[in-house]
CSV table of C-alpha atoms in Angstrom, one decimal:
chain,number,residue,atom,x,y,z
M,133,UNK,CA,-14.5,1.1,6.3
M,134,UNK,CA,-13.1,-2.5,7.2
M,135,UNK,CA,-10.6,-1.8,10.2
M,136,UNK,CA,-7.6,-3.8,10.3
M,137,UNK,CA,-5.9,-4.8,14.1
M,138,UNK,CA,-2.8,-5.7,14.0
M,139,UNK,CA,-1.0,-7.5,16.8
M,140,UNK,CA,1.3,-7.1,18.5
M,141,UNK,CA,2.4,-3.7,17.3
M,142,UNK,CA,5.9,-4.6,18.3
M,143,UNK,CA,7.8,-7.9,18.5
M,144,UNK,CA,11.3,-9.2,20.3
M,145,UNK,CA,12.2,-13.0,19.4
M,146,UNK,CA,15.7,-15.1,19.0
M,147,UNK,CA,17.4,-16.3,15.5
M,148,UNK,CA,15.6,-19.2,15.0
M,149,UNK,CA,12.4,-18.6,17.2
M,150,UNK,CA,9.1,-19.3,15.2
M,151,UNK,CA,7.2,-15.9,14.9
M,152,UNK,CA,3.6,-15.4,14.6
M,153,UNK,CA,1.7,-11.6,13.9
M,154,UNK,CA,-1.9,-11.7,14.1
M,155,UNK,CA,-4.1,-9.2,11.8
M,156,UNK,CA,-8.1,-9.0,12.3
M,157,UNK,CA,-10.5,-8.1,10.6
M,158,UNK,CA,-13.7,-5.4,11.4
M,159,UNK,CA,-15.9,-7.6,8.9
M,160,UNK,CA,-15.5,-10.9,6.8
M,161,UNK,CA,-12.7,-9.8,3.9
M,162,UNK,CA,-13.2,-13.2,1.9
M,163,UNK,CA,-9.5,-14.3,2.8
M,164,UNK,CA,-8.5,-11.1,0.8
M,165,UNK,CA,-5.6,-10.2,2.9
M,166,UNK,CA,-2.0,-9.5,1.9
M,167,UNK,CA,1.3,-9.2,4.1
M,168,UNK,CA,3.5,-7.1,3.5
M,169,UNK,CA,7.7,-6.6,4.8
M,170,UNK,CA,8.9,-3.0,4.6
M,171,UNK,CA,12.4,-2.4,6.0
M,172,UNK,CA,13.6,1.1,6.8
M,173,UNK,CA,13.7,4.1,3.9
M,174,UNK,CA,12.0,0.9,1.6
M,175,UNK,CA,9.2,0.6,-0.6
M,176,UNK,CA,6.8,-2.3,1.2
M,177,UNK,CA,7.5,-6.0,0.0
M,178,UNK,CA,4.9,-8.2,-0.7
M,179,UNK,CA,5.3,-11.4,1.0
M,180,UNK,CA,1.4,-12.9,0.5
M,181,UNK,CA,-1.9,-12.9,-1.0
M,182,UNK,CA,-4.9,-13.9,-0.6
M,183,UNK,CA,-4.3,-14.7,3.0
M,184,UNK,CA,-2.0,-17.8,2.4
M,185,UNK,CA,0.2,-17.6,-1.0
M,186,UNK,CA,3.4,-16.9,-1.2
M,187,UNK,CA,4.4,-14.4,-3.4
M,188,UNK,CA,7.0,-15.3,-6.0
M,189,UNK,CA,11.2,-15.0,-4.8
M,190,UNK,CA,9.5,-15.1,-1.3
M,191,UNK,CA,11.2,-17.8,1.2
M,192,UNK,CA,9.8,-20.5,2.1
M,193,UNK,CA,9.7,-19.7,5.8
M,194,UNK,CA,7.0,-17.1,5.1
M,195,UNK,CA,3.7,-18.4,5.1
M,196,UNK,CA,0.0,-17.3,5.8
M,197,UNK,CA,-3.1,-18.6,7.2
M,198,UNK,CA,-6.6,-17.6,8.6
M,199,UNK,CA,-10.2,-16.9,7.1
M,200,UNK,CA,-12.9,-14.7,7.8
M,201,UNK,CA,-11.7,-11.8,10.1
M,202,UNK,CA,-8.5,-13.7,11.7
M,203,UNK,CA,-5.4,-14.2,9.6
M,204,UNK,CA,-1.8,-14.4,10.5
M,205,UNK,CA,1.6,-14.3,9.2
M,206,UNK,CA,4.1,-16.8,10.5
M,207,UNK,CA,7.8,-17.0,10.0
M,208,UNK,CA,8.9,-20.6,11.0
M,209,UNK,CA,12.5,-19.9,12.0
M,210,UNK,CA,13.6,-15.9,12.3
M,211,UNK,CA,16.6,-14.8,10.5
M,212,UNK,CA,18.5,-11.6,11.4
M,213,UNK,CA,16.9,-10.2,7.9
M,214,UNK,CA,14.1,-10.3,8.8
M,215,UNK,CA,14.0,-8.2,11.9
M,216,UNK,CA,11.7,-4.8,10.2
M,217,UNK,CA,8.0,-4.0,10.3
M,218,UNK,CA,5.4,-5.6,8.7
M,219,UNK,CA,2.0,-4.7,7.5
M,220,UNK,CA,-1.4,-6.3,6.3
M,221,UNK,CA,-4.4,-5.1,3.8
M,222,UNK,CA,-7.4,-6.8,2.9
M,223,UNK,CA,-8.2,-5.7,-0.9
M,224,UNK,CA,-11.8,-6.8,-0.3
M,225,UNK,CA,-13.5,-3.5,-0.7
M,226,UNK,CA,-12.8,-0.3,-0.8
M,227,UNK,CA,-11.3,2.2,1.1
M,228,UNK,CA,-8.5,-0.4,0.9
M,229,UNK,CA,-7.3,-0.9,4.3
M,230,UNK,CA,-3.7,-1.6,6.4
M,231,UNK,CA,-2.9,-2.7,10.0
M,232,UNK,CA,-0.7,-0.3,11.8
M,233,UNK,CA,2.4,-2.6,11.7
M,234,UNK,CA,4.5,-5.1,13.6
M,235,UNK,CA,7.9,-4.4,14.6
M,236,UNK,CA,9.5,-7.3,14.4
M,237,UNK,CA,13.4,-6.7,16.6
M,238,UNK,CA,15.9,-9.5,17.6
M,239,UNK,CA,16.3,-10.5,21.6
G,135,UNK,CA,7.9,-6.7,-16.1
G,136,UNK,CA,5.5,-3.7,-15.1
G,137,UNK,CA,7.5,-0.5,-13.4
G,138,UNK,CA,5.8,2.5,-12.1
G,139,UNK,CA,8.2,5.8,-12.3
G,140,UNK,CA,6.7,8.4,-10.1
G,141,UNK,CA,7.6,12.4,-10.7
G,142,UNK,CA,6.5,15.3,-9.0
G,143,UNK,CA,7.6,18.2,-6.9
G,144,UNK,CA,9.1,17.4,-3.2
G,145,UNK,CA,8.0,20.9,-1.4
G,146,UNK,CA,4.6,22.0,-1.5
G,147,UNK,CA,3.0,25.3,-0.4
G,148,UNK,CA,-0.2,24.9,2.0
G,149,UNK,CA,-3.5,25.3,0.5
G,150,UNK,CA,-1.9,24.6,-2.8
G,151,UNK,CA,-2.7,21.6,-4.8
G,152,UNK,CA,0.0,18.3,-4.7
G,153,UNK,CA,0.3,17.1,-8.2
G,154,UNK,CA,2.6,13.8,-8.6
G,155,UNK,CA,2.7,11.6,-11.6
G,156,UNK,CA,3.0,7.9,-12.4
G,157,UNK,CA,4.5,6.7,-15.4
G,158,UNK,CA,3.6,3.1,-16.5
G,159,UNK,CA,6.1,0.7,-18.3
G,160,UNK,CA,5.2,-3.0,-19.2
G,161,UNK,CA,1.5,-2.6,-18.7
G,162,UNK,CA,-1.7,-0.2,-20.0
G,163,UNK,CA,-2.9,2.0,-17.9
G,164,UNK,CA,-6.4,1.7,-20.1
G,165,UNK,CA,-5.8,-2.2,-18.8
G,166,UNK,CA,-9.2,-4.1,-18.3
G,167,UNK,CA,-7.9,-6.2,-15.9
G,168,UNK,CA,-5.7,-3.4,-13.9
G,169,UNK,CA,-6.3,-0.8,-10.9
G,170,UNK,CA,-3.9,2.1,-10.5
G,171,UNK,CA,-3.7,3.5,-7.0
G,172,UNK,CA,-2.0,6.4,-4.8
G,173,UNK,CA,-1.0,5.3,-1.6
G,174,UNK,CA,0.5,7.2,1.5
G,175,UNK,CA,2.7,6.7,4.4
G,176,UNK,CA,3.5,8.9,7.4
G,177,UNK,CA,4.6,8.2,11.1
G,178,UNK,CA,1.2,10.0,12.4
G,179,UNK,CA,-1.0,7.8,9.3
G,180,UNK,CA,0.8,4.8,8.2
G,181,UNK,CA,0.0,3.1,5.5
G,182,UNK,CA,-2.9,5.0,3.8
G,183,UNK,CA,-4.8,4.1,0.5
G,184,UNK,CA,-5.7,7.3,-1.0
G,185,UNK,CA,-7.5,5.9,-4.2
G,186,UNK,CA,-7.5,4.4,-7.7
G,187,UNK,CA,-8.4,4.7,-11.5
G,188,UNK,CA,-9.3,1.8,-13.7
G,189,UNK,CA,-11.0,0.7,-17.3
G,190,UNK,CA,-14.0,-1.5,-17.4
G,191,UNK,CA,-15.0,-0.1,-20.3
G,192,UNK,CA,-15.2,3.4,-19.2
G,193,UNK,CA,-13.3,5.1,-16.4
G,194,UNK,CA,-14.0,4.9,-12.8
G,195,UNK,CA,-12.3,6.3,-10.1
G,196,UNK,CA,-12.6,4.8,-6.0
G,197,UNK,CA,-11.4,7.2,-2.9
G,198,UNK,CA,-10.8,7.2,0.0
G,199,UNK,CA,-13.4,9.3,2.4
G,200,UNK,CA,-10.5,11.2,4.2
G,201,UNK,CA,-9.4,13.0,0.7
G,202,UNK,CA,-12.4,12.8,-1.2
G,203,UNK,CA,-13.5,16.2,-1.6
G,204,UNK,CA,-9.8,17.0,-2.0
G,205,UNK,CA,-8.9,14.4,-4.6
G,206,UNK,CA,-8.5,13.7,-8.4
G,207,UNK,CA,-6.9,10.7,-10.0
G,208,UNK,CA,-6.5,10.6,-13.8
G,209,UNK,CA,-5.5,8.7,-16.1
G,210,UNK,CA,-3.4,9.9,-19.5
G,211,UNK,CA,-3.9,6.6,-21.9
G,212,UNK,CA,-1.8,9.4,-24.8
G,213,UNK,CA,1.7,9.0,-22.2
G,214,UNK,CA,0.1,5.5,-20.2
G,215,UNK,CA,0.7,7.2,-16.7
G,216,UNK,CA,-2.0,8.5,-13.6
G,217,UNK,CA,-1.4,11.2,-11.9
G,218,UNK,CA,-2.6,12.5,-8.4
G,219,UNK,CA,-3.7,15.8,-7.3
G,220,UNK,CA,-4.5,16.9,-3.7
G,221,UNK,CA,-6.0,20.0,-3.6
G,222,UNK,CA,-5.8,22.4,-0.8
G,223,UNK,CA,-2.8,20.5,1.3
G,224,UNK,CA,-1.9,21.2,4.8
G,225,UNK,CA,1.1,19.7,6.8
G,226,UNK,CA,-0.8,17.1,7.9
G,227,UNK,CA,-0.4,15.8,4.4
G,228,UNK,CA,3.5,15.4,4.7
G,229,UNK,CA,4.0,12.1,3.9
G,230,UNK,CA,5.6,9.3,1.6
G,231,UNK,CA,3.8,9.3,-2.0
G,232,UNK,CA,3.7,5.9,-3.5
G,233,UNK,CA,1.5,4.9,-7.1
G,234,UNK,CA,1.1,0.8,-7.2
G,235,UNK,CA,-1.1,-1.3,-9.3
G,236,UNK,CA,-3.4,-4.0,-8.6
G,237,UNK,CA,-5.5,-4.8,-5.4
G,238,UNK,CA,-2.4,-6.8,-3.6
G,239,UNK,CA,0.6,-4.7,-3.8
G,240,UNK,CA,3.4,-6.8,-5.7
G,241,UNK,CA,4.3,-3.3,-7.6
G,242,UNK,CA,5.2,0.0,-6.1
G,243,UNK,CA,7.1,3.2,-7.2
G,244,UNK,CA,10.0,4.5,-5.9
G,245,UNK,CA,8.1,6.9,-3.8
G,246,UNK,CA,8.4,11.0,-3.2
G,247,UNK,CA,8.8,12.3,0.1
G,248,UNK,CA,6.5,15.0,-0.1
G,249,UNK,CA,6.4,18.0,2.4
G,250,UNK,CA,3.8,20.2,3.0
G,251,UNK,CA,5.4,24.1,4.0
G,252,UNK,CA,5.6,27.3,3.5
């Protein structure tokens, strides 16, 4: 089974602070990673695929990067919404695979 | 748009079998292209795949080693829904039931807070 790390497992930032969560990878996943927001009592968002594309009605201060094992999610300027926990998967093989979560609180 | 309804009972007896349903509008469920999963959540889990049916010209099913002597996804192409059944539950399968298609999530049912007790 591919493990997923996730990092930090919890997060404190200001409005406006530029927010980075790190997920990696046990193995090469073939930038098959999604990101996903889930707020509480909520079905999980998806906010990107594919390690770096932004998933329709998304906003723009979501975005996505890394390859191989190392891929992160980065919010470029944190708005009070989006203070929840988020999640990634790589849908590279199966069992299909999630980090433990991020949660993501205002300072 | 594609929407997944799930159904199935809340309150589930140990070491009897969980049996939820996922009902599939604006899509196939005998889909080439498709993959219908089960997916759980708990505090002591997380986020857990728990496996998938698809077509490719016949049916396969992919799951996950935890469940896999336990588990049985089907599809029903006659209603176009999946269902899920867990055989032989304990309460450490109290969790959040969620169906989704795909391989990256963009679609998920509303969920069933299942609980395993007597």
């Amino acid at each position: 089974d591919i493990q997923m790390t996730q990092s930090p497992s919890s997060l404190s930032a200001s409005v406006g602070d530029r927010v980075t969560i790190t997920c990696r990878a046990s193995q090469g996943v073939n930038n098959a990673v999604a990101w996903y927001q889930q707020k509480p009592g909520k079905v999980p968002k998806l906010l990107i695929y594919g390690a770096s594309t932004l998933q329709s009605g998304v906003p723009s201060r979501f975005s996505g990067s890394g390859s191989g094992t190392d891929f992160t999610l980065t919010i470029s300027s944190l708005q009070p919404e989006d203070v929840t926990t988020y999640y990634c998967q790589q849908y590279t093989s199966v069992p299909l695979t999630f980090g433990g979560g991020t949660k993501l609180e205002i300072k | 748009q594609v929407q997944l309804q799930q159904s199935g009972p809340g309150l589930v007896e140990p070491s009897q079998t969980l049996s939820l349903t996922c009902a599939i509008s604006g899509d196939s469920v005998s889909n080439n292209g498709a993959a219908w999963n089960w997916i759980r959540q708990s505090p002591s889990r997380g986020l857990e795949w728990l496996g998938r049916t698809y077509y490719r010209s016949n049916w396969n099913n992919d799951y996950a080693v935890s469940v896999n002597s336990r588990i049985t996804i089907n599809p029903d192409t006659s209603k176009n829904q999946f269902s899920l059944h867990l055989r032989s539950v304990t309460p450490d399968d109290t969790a959040v039931y969620y169906c989704t298609s795909g391989w990256a999530f963009a679609i998920w049912s509303q969920g069933t807070m299942v609980t395993v007790s007597s």
